[in-house]
Coordinates of C-alpha atoms in Angstrom, one line a residue:
M603 CA -8.6 -41.8 101.3
L604 CA -9.3 -38.7 102.9
L605 CA -9.5 -34.4 101.7
T606 CA -9.3 -31.9 103.6
W607 CA -11.7 -29.1 103.0
S608 CA -13.6 -26.2 104.5
T609 CA -16.7 -26.1 106.4
A610 CA -17.0 -22.7 106.7
Q611 CA -18.3 -22.2 103.3
C612 CA -19.4 -25.4 102.0
G613 CA -21.6 -27.3 104.6
V614 CA -21.3 -31.1 104.3
P615 CA -20.3 -32.4 100.7
Q616 CA -22.8 -34.3 99.0
L617 CA -20.7 -35.2 96.1
A618 CA -23.2 -37.8 94.5
R619 CA -25.5 -34.5 94.1
P620 CA -23.3 -32.1 92.6
S621 CA -25.2 -29.0 93.6
N622 CA -23.7 -26.4 90.2
G623 CA -21.6 -26.7 87.4
R624 CA -18.0 -25.5 87.4
S625 CA -15.1 -25.9 84.5
L626 CA -12.1 -27.4 86.2
R627 CA -8.8 -24.6 85.6
P628 CA -5.2 -26.1 85.3
F629 CA -3.1 -24.1 87.8
E630 CA -0.6 -23.4 84.9
P631 CA -1.1 -23.9 81.6
G632 CA -0.7 -27.5 80.1
D633 CA -1.1 -28.9 84.0
H634 CA -4.0 -30.8 84.3
R635 CA -4.0 -32.5 87.3
C636 CA -4.4 -30.7 90.5
R637 CA -2.9 -32.6 94.0
W638 CA -4.5 -32.1 97.2
K639 CA -3.5 -32.8 101.4
L640 CA -4.9 -36.1 101.6
D641 CA -4.4 -38.2 104.5
E642 CA -1.8 -35.7 105.0
V643 CA -0.1 -37.2 102.5
D644 CA 0.7 -35.6 99.1
E645 CA -1.3 -37.3 96.3
E646 CA -2.2 -36.7 92.9
I647 CA -6.5 -36.5 91.6
P648 CA -7.1 -36.7 88.0
E649 CA -8.8 -33.9 86.0
W650 CA -12.2 -35.4 86.3
M651 CA -12.1 -35.8 90.2
S652 CA -10.7 -32.8 90.8
A653 CA -13.0 -30.5 88.8
M654 CA -16.4 -32.3 90.4
V655 CA -14.4 -31.5 94.3
R656 CA -13.9 -28.1 93.7
T657 CA -17.5 -27.3 92.3
Q658 CA -18.1 -28.8 95.9
L659 CA -15.6 -27.5 97.7
P660 CA -14.2 -23.9 96.6
A661 CA -12.4 -23.8 99.8
A662 CA -10.5 -26.9 99.5
Q663 CA -6.5 -26.1 101.0
R664 CA -4.1 -27.4 98.4
V665 CA -0.1 -28.2 98.6
G666 CA 2.2 -25.9 97.5
G667 CA 1.8 -24.1 94.0
G668 CA -0.8 -21.3 93.9
L669 CA -4.2 -20.9 93.4
C670 CA -7.4 -22.4 91.9
E671 CA -8.3 -18.9 90.4
D672 CA -10.0 -16.4 92.9
Q673 CA -10.1 -19.3 95.5
R674 CA -8.6 -19.0 98.9
W675 CA -7.3 -22.2 100.7
E676 CA -8.2 -22.8 104.9
P677 CA -7.6 -25.5 106.6
A678 CA -10.2 -27.2 107.8
A679 CA -11.8 -30.7 108.9
S680 CA -10.8 -34.0 107.3
V681 CA -14.1 -36.0 105.2
K682 CA -14.2 -38.8 103.4
L683 CA -14.4 -38.4 99.8
N684 CA -16.0 -40.8 97.7
M685 CA -15.0 -40.8 94.1
V686 CA -18.6 -39.8 92.6
L687 CA -18.8 -40.0 88.1
T688 CA -21.4 -38.4 86.1
R689 CA -24.4 -40.8 84.9
I690 CA -23.8 -39.6 81.3
G691 CA -21.9 -37.2 79.1
L692 CA -22.5 -34.8 75.6
A693 CA -19.9 -33.8 73.5
G694 CA -20.9 -30.9 71.1
L695 CA -22.0 -27.7 72.8
A696 CA -23.6 -25.5 70.3
V697 CA -27.2 -24.2 70.7
M698 CA -29.3 -27.5 70.6
G699 CA -26.1 -29.4 72.4
Q700 CA -25.9 -26.7 75.4
N701 CA -29.9 -27.4 76.0
L702 CA -30.1 -30.9 75.9
A703 CA -27.3 -30.8 78.7
L704 CA -29.0 -28.4 80.7
N705 CA -32.0 -30.4 80.2
I706 CA -30.3 -33.5 81.3
A707 CA -29.0 -31.9 83.9
E708 CA -32.1 -30.6 85.0
K709 CA -33.9 -34.1 85.3
G710 CA -31.5 -34.8 88.0
F711 CA -29.3 -36.3 86.1
P712 CA -25.0 -35.3 86.5
I713 CA -23.7 -34.2 83.0
S714 CA -20.0 -34.4 81.9
V715 CA -19.6 -31.8 78.8
Y716 CA -16.9 -31.6 76.1
N717 CA -16.4 -29.2 73.1
R718 CA -13.6 -29.2 70.7
T719 CA -13.7 -25.8 71.1
T720 CA -13.2 -24.8 75.0
S721 CA -15.1 -21.4 75.3
K722 CA -18.6 -23.5 74.4
V723 CA -17.1 -25.8 77.4
D724 CA -16.8 -22.7 80.2
E725 CA -20.0 -21.3 78.6
T726 CA -22.0 -24.5 79.1
V727 CA -21.2 -24.6 82.8
E728 CA -21.4 -20.6 83.5
R729 CA -25.2 -21.5 81.7
A730 CA -25.4 -24.5 84.5
K731 CA -25.1 -22.1 87.1
L732 CA -26.9 -19.6 86.9
E733 CA -29.9 -21.5 85.2
G734 CA -30.3 -23.1 88.7
N735 CA -26.5 -24.3 90.1
L736 CA -26.9 -27.1 88.0
P737 CA -24.9 -31.3 87.9
V738 CA -22.9 -30.2 84.4
Y739 CA -19.0 -30.5 84.5
G740 CA -16.9 -29.4 81.7
F741 CA -14.2 -30.8 80.7
H742 CA -11.1 -29.5 78.2
E743 CA -9.4 -32.7 77.2
P744 CA -11.2 -35.8 76.0
E745 CA -9.8 -38.4 78.5
A746 CA -10.3 -36.5 81.0
F747 CA -14.1 -36.3 79.7
I748 CA -14.6 -39.8 79.3
N749 CA -13.4 -40.7 82.5
S750 CA -15.3 -39.2 84.4
I751 CA -18.5 -40.6 83.2
Q752 CA -19.4 -44.5 85.0
K753 CA -19.4 -47.1 83.5
P754 CA -21.1 -48.7 80.9
R755 CA -20.3 -44.8 80.3
V756 CA -23.3 -43.0 77.4
V757 CA -21.8 -40.2 75.7
I758 CA -24.3 -38.2 73.8
M759 CA -22.6 -36.5 70.2
L760 CA -24.5 -33.3 68.5
V761 CA -21.9 -32.1 66.0
K762 CA -22.7 -31.6 62.5
A763 CA -23.1 -34.6 60.5
G764 CA -20.6 -36.0 58.2
A765 CA -17.4 -36.0 58.6
P766 CA -17.3 -34.0 62.1
V767 CA -19.3 -37.1 63.8
D768 CA -16.4 -39.3 62.0
Q769 CA -13.3 -36.8 63.5
T770 CA -15.5 -37.1 67.2
I771 CA -15.9 -40.9 67.5
T772 CA -12.3 -41.5 66.7
T773 CA -11.5 -39.0 69.2
L774 CA -14.1 -39.9 72.2
S775 CA -13.9 -43.9 70.7
A776 CA -10.0 -43.9 71.8
H777 CA -10.7 -43.8 74.9
M778 CA -13.8 -45.8 75.8
E779 CA -14.1 -49.6 77.4
V780 CA -15.6 -52.3 76.3
G781 CA -19.5 -52.0 76.6
D782 CA -19.6 -48.0 76.3
C783 CA -22.2 -46.1 74.3
I784 CA -21.8 -43.1 72.2
I785 CA -25.1 -41.9 70.6
D786 CA -24.9 -39.8 67.6
G787 CA -28.0 -37.3 68.0
G788 CA -28.2 -34.9 65.2
N789 CA -29.2 -35.2 61.5
E790 CA -27.4 -38.5 60.3
W791 CA -28.1 -40.0 57.2
Y792 CA -28.8 -43.5 57.9
E793 CA -26.6 -45.5 56.2
N794 CA -23.8 -43.2 58.1
T795 CA -25.3 -44.8 61.8
E796 CA -25.4 -48.6 60.5
R797 CA -22.0 -47.9 59.3
R798 CA -21.0 -46.3 62.6
E799 CA -22.8 -48.8 64.3
K800 CA -20.6 -51.9 62.5
A801 CA -17.8 -50.1 63.2
M802 CA -18.3 -49.8 67.1
A803 CA -19.4 -53.2 67.6
E804 CA -15.9 -54.3 66.1
L805 CA -14.6 -52.5 69.1
G806 CA -16.9 -53.8 71.5
L807 CA -19.0 -50.7 71.6
L808 CA -22.5 -49.8 71.4
Y809 CA -24.3 -47.5 68.9
L810 CA -27.5 -45.4 69.1
G811 CA -28.4 -42.9 66.3
M812 CA -31.0 -41.0 68.1
G813 CA -33.2 -38.3 65.8
V814 CA -33.6 -35.2 68.4
S815 CA -36.1 -32.2 66.6
G816 CA -37.9 -29.8 68.6
G817 CA -34.9 -26.9 68.4
E818 CA -33.7 -24.8 71.0
E819 CA -36.6 -24.8 72.8
G820 CA -37.5 -28.2 72.8
A821 CA -33.3 -29.4 73.7
R822 CA -34.3 -26.9 76.7
N823 CA -37.3 -28.6 77.9
G824 CA -38.5 -32.0 76.2
P825 CA -38.0 -32.6 72.5
S826 CA -39.2 -35.7 70.8
L827 CA -36.3 -38.4 71.1
M828 CA -36.1 -41.1 67.9
P829 CA -33.9 -43.6 69.1
G830 CA -32.1 -46.6 67.0
G831 CA -29.4 -49.3 66.8
S832 CA -28.4 -51.3 69.9
Y833 CA -31.4 -52.1 72.0
E834 CA -28.9 -52.8 74.7
A835 CA -28.1 -49.1 74.1
Y836 CA -31.4 -47.6 74.4
K837 CA -31.8 -49.9 78.0
N838 CA -28.3 -48.2 79.4
I839 CA -30.3 -44.6 79.0
E840 CA -34.1 -45.5 79.3
D841 CA -34.1 -44.1 82.4
I842 CA -32.4 -40.3 81.5
L843 CA -34.3 -40.4 78.1
L844 CA -38.0 -41.3 79.7
K845 CA -37.4 -38.0 81.5
V846 CA -35.6 -35.8 79.3
A847 CA -37.8 -36.1 76.4
A848 CA -41.3 -34.2 75.7
Q849 CA -44.4 -34.8 78.3
V850 CA -47.8 -35.0 76.6
P851 CA -50.4 -36.1 80.0
D852 CA -52.5 -38.3 77.6
S853 CA -49.5 -40.5 75.7
G854 CA -46.8 -40.2 78.7
P855 CA -42.8 -39.1 77.0
C856 CA -42.7 -38.4 73.8
V857 CA -39.4 -41.3 72.8
T858 CA -39.5 -44.9 72.1
Y859 CA -37.0 -47.4 71.1
I860 CA -37.4 -47.2 67.2
G861 CA -36.5 -50.5 65.9
K862 CA -32.4 -51.5 64.5
G863 CA -29.7 -50.2 62.7
G864 CA -30.6 -46.0 61.6
S865 CA -33.9 -46.9 61.6
G866 CA -33.5 -43.5 64.4
N867 CA -32.2 -41.3 61.8
F868 CA -34.0 -43.0 59.0
V869 CA -37.4 -41.5 61.2
K870 CA -36.4 -37.8 62.0
M871 CA -35.0 -37.6 58.6
I872 CA -39.1 -38.3 56.7
H873 CA -39.9 -36.2 60.3
N874 CA -37.9 -33.5 58.7
G875 CA -39.2 -34.4 55.2
I876 CA -42.7 -33.7 56.7
E877 CA -41.6 -30.8 58.2
Y878 CA -41.0 -29.5 54.8
G879 CA -44.5 -30.4 53.7
D880 CA -46.1 -29.0 56.5
M881 CA -44.3 -25.2 56.2
Q882 CA -45.1 -25.3 52.3
L883 CA -48.4 -25.5 52.9
I884 CA -48.9 -22.9 55.6
A885 CA -46.7 -20.7 53.2
E886 CA -49.4 -21.2 50.3
A887 CA -52.3 -20.7 52.7
Y888 CA -50.5 -17.3 53.6
D889 CA -49.2 -16.3 50.2
V890 CA -53.5 -17.5 48.8
L891 CA -55.0 -15.3 52.1
R892 CA -52.7 -12.0 51.6
S893 CA -52.5 -11.8 47.5
V894 CA -55.8 -13.0 46.9
G895 CA -57.7 -11.6 49.6
K896 CA -55.7 -9.1 51.0
L897 CA -55.8 -10.3 54.5
T898 CA -53.5 -7.8 56.3
N899 CA -50.6 -8.9 58.7
E900 CA -53.4 -7.9 61.9
E901 CA -55.9 -10.0 59.8
L902 CA -54.5 -13.2 59.3
Q903 CA -52.7 -13.2 63.2
Q904 CA -56.5 -13.1 63.8
V905 CA -57.0 -16.1 61.3
F906 CA -54.0 -18.7 62.0
S907 CA -54.5 -17.5 66.1
E908 CA -58.8 -19.0 65.7
W909 CA -57.3 -21.7 63.8
N910 CA -55.1 -23.1 66.4
K911 CA -58.2 -24.0 68.2
G912 CA -59.5 -26.5 66.3
E913 CA -58.2 -28.9 63.5
L914 CA -55.0 -27.5 63.1
L915 CA -54.0 -26.8 66.3
S916 CA -50.3 -27.4 65.7
F917 CA -46.8 -26.3 67.0
L918 CA -46.3 -24.6 63.4
I919 CA -49.8 -22.3 63.0
E920 CA -49.2 -21.3 66.4
I921 CA -45.4 -19.9 65.6
T922 CA -46.9 -19.0 62.5
A923 CA -49.5 -16.8 64.6
D924 CA -46.5 -15.5 66.6
I925 CA -45.1 -14.0 63.9
F926 CA -47.8 -12.3 62.2
G927 CA -47.9 -10.1 65.6
V928 CA -44.5 -8.8 65.3
K929 CA -43.8 -5.3 64.8
D930 CA -40.2 -4.2 63.0
D931 CA -38.0 -2.5 65.0
N932 CA -36.1 -1.3 62.3
G933 CA -38.6 0.7 60.5
D934 CA -42.1 0.5 59.9
G935 CA -44.6 -2.1 59.5
Y936 CA -44.1 -6.1 60.0
L937 CA -41.3 -8.2 59.9
V938 CA -42.6 -11.2 58.0
D939 CA -42.6 -8.3 55.7
K940 CA -39.2 -7.6 55.8
V941 CA -37.8 -10.6 55.9
L942 CA -36.6 -12.0 52.2
D943 CA -38.0 -14.1 50.6
K944 CA -35.0 -17.2 50.4
T945 CA -35.3 -20.0 52.5
G946 CA -32.4 -22.5 53.7
M947 CA -32.3 -26.0 54.1
K948 CA -29.7 -28.3 55.8
G949 CA -30.3 -31.6 53.5
T950 CA -33.3 -33.8 55.2
G951 CA -35.6 -32.6 52.8
K952 CA -33.4 -33.9 49.9
W953 CA -32.7 -36.8 51.5
T954 CA -36.0 -37.6 52.5
V955 CA -36.9 -37.0 48.0
Q956 CA -34.2 -38.9 47.2
Q957 CA -35.0 -41.9 49.6
A958 CA -39.2 -41.4 48.1
A959 CA -37.2 -42.1 44.5
E960 CA -35.5 -45.2 46.1
L961 CA -37.7 -46.5 47.7
S962 CA -40.1 -46.2 44.3
V963 CA -42.3 -44.1 47.0
A964 CA -45.0 -40.4 45.5
A965 CA -44.5 -37.8 47.7
P966 CA -45.3 -34.9 45.4
T967 CA -45.9 -32.8 48.7
I968 CA -42.5 -33.0 49.9
A969 CA -41.1 -33.0 46.7
A970 CA -42.7 -29.8 45.5
S971 CA -41.8 -28.5 49.0
L972 CA -38.6 -29.6 48.0
D973 CA -38.7 -27.7 44.1
S974 CA -40.3 -24.2 46.3
R975 CA -37.2 -23.7 48.5
F976 CA -34.7 -24.3 46.0
L977 CA -36.9 -21.8 43.6
S978 CA -36.6 -19.2 46.4
E979 CA -33.1 -19.4 46.3
L980 CA -33.2 -17.9 42.6
K981 CA -34.2 -14.6 43.8
E982 CA -32.0 -12.5 41.5
E983 CA -33.2 -14.6 38.4
R984 CA -37.2 -13.8 40.0
V985 CA -36.7 -10.2 39.9
A986 CA -35.6 -10.2 36.3
A987 CA -38.3 -12.7 35.6
A988 CA -41.3 -10.6 37.4
K989 CA -40.1 -7.7 34.8
V990 CA -40.2 -10.0 31.4
F991 CA -43.3 -11.4 32.5
Q992 CA -44.6 -7.9 34.1
S993 CA -47.6 -8.7 31.4
C994 CA -49.0 -11.3 33.4
V995 CA -51.3 -9.6 35.9
F996 CA -54.7 -11.4 36.2
E997 CA -57.3 -9.1 37.8
G998 CA -59.7 -11.9 40.0
E999 CA -63.3 -11.5 40.6
P1000 CA -63.9 -10.0 44.3
V1001 CA -63.7 -12.6 47.2
D1002 CA -66.1 -13.6 49.8
K1003 CA -62.8 -13.3 52.9
K1004 CA -65.3 -15.3 55.3
K1005 CA -65.8 -17.9 52.7
L1006 CA -62.0 -17.4 51.6
I1007 CA -60.9 -17.9 54.9
D1008 CA -63.1 -21.4 55.9
D1009 CA -61.8 -22.7 51.8
V1010 CA -58.4 -22.4 52.4
R1011 CA -58.8 -23.5 55.8
Q1012 CA -60.0 -26.8 54.3
A1013 CA -57.9 -27.0 51.7
L1014 CA -54.5 -26.5 54.3
Y1015 CA -56.5 -29.4 56.4
A1016 CA -57.3 -31.7 53.5
S1017 CA -53.4 -30.9 52.4
K1018 CA -51.7 -31.8 55.3
I1019 CA -53.5 -35.2 55.2
C1020 CA -51.5 -36.1 52.2
S1021 CA -48.2 -34.7 53.1
Y1022 CA -48.3 -37.1 55.9
A1023 CA -49.2 -39.8 54.2
Q1024 CA -46.8 -39.8 51.9
G1025 CA -44.8 -39.8 54.7
M1026 CA -45.6 -42.4 56.8
N1027 CA -45.7 -44.3 53.9
L1028 CA -41.8 -43.7 52.8
I1029 CA -41.6 -45.4 56.7
R1030 CA -43.5 -48.4 56.1
A1031 CA -41.7 -49.0 52.9
K1032 CA -38.4 -48.7 54.7
S1033 CA -39.0 -50.4 57.3
I1034 CA -41.1 -53.2 55.0
E1035 CA -37.3 -53.4 53.2
K1036 CA -35.0 -53.4 55.7
G1037 CA -37.1 -55.8 58.0
W1038 CA -37.7 -53.0 61.0
D1039 CA -40.9 -53.8 61.6
L1040 CA -41.8 -49.6 62.7
K1041 CA -44.8 -48.8 64.9
L1042 CA -46.0 -46.2 62.4
G1043 CA -48.9 -45.7 65.2
E1044 CA -46.3 -45.6 68.0
L1045 CA -44.5 -42.9 65.5
A1046 CA -47.2 -40.9 65.6
R1047 CA -47.6 -40.5 69.3
I1048 CA -43.6 -39.7 70.1
W1049 CA -44.3 -36.6 67.7
K1050 CA -47.3 -35.7 69.4
G1051 CA -44.9 -33.3 71.9
G1052 CA -41.9 -31.5 71.4
C1053 CA -41.2 -31.7 68.0
I1054 CA -41.6 -29.4 65.1
I1055 CA -44.5 -31.5 63.5
R1056 CA -46.6 -31.2 66.8
A1057 CA -49.9 -31.2 66.6
I1058 CA -53.3 -32.2 67.6
F1059 CA -54.0 -34.0 64.3
L1060 CA -50.9 -36.6 65.4
D1061 CA -53.5 -38.5 67.9
R1062 CA -56.0 -39.3 64.5
I1063 CA -53.1 -40.6 62.5
K1064 CA -52.5 -42.6 66.1
K1065 CA -55.3 -44.1 66.2
A1066 CA -56.0 -44.6 62.2
Y1067 CA -52.7 -47.2 63.0
D1068 CA -54.2 -48.3 65.6
R1069 CA -57.5 -49.4 64.4
N1070 CA -55.3 -51.4 61.4
P1071 CA -51.9 -51.6 62.1
E1072 CA -51.3 -52.3 58.2
L1073 CA -53.2 -49.4 56.7
S1074 CA -52.2 -49.5 53.0
S1075 CA -52.9 -44.9 53.1
L1076 CA -54.0 -42.7 55.4
L1077 CA -56.2 -41.3 52.6
V1078 CA -58.1 -44.9 53.1
D1079 CA -58.6 -44.8 56.6
P1080 CA -62.8 -44.7 56.9
E1081 CA -62.4 -41.3 59.4
F1082 CA -60.1 -39.3 56.9
A1083 CA -61.3 -40.7 53.9
K1084 CA -64.9 -38.8 55.3
E1085 CA -62.7 -36.2 56.1
I1086 CA -61.3 -35.4 52.5
Q1087 CA -64.8 -35.8 50.7
D1088 CA -65.9 -33.5 53.2
R1089 CA -63.3 -30.8 52.6
Q1090 CA -62.1 -31.5 48.5
S1091 CA -65.0 -28.8 47.0
A1092 CA -63.0 -26.8 49.3
W1093 CA -59.5 -27.5 48.9
R1094 CA -61.3 -27.3 44.6
R1095 CA -61.9 -24.0 44.8
V1096 CA -58.9 -23.0 46.5
V1097 CA -55.9 -24.4 43.7
C1098 CA -58.4 -23.3 40.8
L1099 CA -58.2 -19.4 42.6
A1100 CA -54.6 -19.5 42.7
I1101 CA -54.2 -20.7 39.7
N1102 CA -56.5 -18.3 38.0
S1103 CA -55.0 -15.8 40.2
G1104 CA -51.2 -16.6 39.2
I1105 CA -50.4 -17.5 42.2
S1106 CA -48.3 -20.9 43.0
T1107 CA -49.8 -23.8 45.4
P1108 CA -47.5 -26.2 44.4
G1109 CA -48.1 -28.4 48.0
M1110 CA -51.8 -27.9 47.6
S1111 CA -51.5 -28.2 43.7
A1112 CA -49.5 -31.6 44.5
S1113 CA -51.5 -32.8 47.5
L1114 CA -54.8 -33.0 45.3
A1115 CA -52.8 -33.8 42.4
Y1116 CA -51.6 -37.0 44.3
F1117 CA -55.3 -37.2 45.8
D1118 CA -57.2 -37.3 42.8
T1119 CA -54.4 -40.2 41.1
Y1120 CA -54.7 -42.2 43.4
R1121 CA -58.3 -42.5 44.0
R1122 CA -59.3 -43.3 40.8
E1123 CA -59.3 -47.2 39.3
S1124 CA -57.7 -45.8 35.8
V1125 CA -54.8 -43.8 35.4
P1126 CA -53.2 -42.9 31.9
A1127 CA -50.4 -44.8 32.3
N1128 CA -51.3 -47.1 29.6
L1129 CA -50.7 -45.4 27.2
V1130 CA -46.9 -43.8 28.6
Q1131 CA -46.4 -47.8 28.8
A1132 CA -47.5 -48.5 25.6
Q1133 CA -44.6 -45.6 24.6
R1134 CA -42.5 -47.2 26.1
D1135 CA -42.8 -50.0 24.3
Y1136 CA -42.9 -48.6 21.2
F1137 CA -39.4 -47.0 21.5
G1138 CA -37.7 -49.4 23.7
A1139 CA -39.6 -52.5 23.3
H1140 CA -40.1 -52.9 27.5
T1141 CA -43.3 -55.0 27.0
Y1142 CA -46.5 -54.8 28.8
E1143 CA -49.2 -55.9 30.4
R1144 CA -53.0 -56.4 29.6
I1145 CA -56.0 -56.2 31.6
D1146 CA -57.8 -58.7 29.7
I1147 CA -54.8 -61.8 29.3
P1148 CA -52.0 -62.6 31.8
G1149 CA -48.5 -62.4 30.8
A1150 CA -46.2 -60.0 28.9
F1151 CA -46.5 -58.6 25.9
H1152 CA -44.5 -56.6 23.0
T1153 CA -46.1 -54.9 19.9
E1154 CA -44.5 -54.5 16.7
W1155 CA -46.1 -50.4 17.6
F1156 CA -44.2 -48.6 13.8
K1157 CA -44.2 -51.5 11.7
I1158 CA -48.4 -51.8 12.3
A1159 CA -48.9 -47.9 12.0
K1160 CA -47.0 -47.7 9.0
Q1161 CA -48.7 -50.6 7.3
S1162 CA -51.7 -48.7 8.3
K1163 CA -50.8 -45.8 7.0
I1164 CA -50.9 -47.5 3.7

C-alpha cells in the first residue's frame, strides 16, 4: 500500500515513533473516514490510521473533497506505509487521566486516548503537542479508539467509581476481542473489581483493578501503582508500568503486582485510610502549636520545614510547610487562615472504616480522622454551639515554645506509628481472609515514592516486615517498640495539654488509647462480657477453667440483697 505525501514539510515519516499528537477531525460532520491517494487508486483508510498518518504527514494529498483543518495538499513522492498501532489506550481524560496519558507517552509508549466529552480529547492532544510533541492520539469514537491499539489491547480507565465504570466497560468491551485487557485506575470498591473481573472473564477479557496514588503531579511525573487481578494482564503491561511509576533510587520503581482479585483496589483504599490518619494527625499538631503555643504562620513554616529534615520527612509534612508560607492574593495575611474549615472526602476513608468493622480490626486513628471530617462539615452547628458554650474557655499556663514543639514532634511520630500499624493490620487481615498472600514489606516499598503518604518512615516499615514477615503489629517490632517507649512521655504531655486547653486531638488521643490498650495484659473487657451474659445470656469464658459459662446474675444478685 503506497501513500502520496509531501517531503517538503515532513521529511521521512517514522510511523513507528510518532513525533507528536493530533486528533483527527472528519472532513464533514459524521464523516469518520478519510480518503487518501494510494497506489494511484482511491482507497479508504480507517480513522485510526488516518489520525496517525496525519500527525506525521500534514501535507499528504487527498483525492477529492475539501481540506482537513488548515492543511494544504501537494503532489509528492510515494513511500511505503506501515500500519503501526499504539501500545496502549486510556479512557477518561479528567486531570488524572490526562496526566497519566502524557506520562506514558513521555516514557516512549505511543498512546491512544478517548473521552465521552470530545473536547477533553482535543485538549489532551493539544497538551501533548505543547509538552514536547508526545505520541498521544485522540479519538472521538470508541470503535476507532479500540482499533488503534495493538493486540492484545490494553485500555486504562480513569473514570468516576461506580456506575460510570460499568458504563465505560460496556462501551469499550463491545469492540474488544478475546485476550484484550481493561484496567480500572480509579478508586473503586474492591468487590466491584472482583465482580467485573468475573464478568470480563466470561467475555474472554482480562481485568485489573489498579490503585494510582500521587494526585495530579504523581500521575504526570511518576505515581505509586497498585495493580491487582489478572497476572497475565499485569505481565502484558509490566514494561510500561515499570517506567511510568515513580522511581526511588534505593528501591526501584514504585509498582508491584499486588495479588489476585480486588487486592489492588483494596490496598489503595487502605492507603487512603492511612492518608486520612496522617493528615488528621498533622492538623492536630498544627492546632496545638497554633492554639496553645501561639505560633505564627512564619514560625509554623519554620517548624514543619525543620521536621521535614528528620524522622518526619514526608510529602505531607513538606506541603504543610509550603502552605504556611503562602500569602493571600485577595487580601492581607496568609491564605491558610482564609480557607473554610470544612473537609471534603470521596469515600475511601469511609470504606476503610467499614472494612475495619467487617474484619473486626481496630483502626481508631483512622476512624477518628473520618469522624473529624464529619464534624468539620457541621460548620453552622459549630458556630451556634460556640455561642452556647462561650464560658468554656480554658486559660492554661504559659508554655515553653521550644519544649512544646519538641513534644508535639514526638507525639506526632508516635501517633503515626499507630496509624500505620492499624492500616497494615487491615491489609493483613483481608489478605488472610481472601488468600491473597500480600507482602506488607513490598507495599511499604512501593509507597516510598510517588504517592501521597510517601515518607522516609516507610523504609523503616519495610525493614520491620523484612525482619519478620509474620509480624503481628508494627508496635511490637523491636525498633518501633523502643521508639514509642522513648516518646510516650512527650506524647502523653501533648494529649493532656490539649485536653486541659479545650483543644480536641482525636487522632493523637485515639492513637495513645490504642497503644495503651494494646500494651496491657488485662483490660476491663471482663466486665463488659459479664454484662452481656447478665442481660443476654451470651456466656463467658473464665481465666482459670476452660469452657463457656453462664451465670444467673440477676437471681444471685437479688438473693444477696435479701
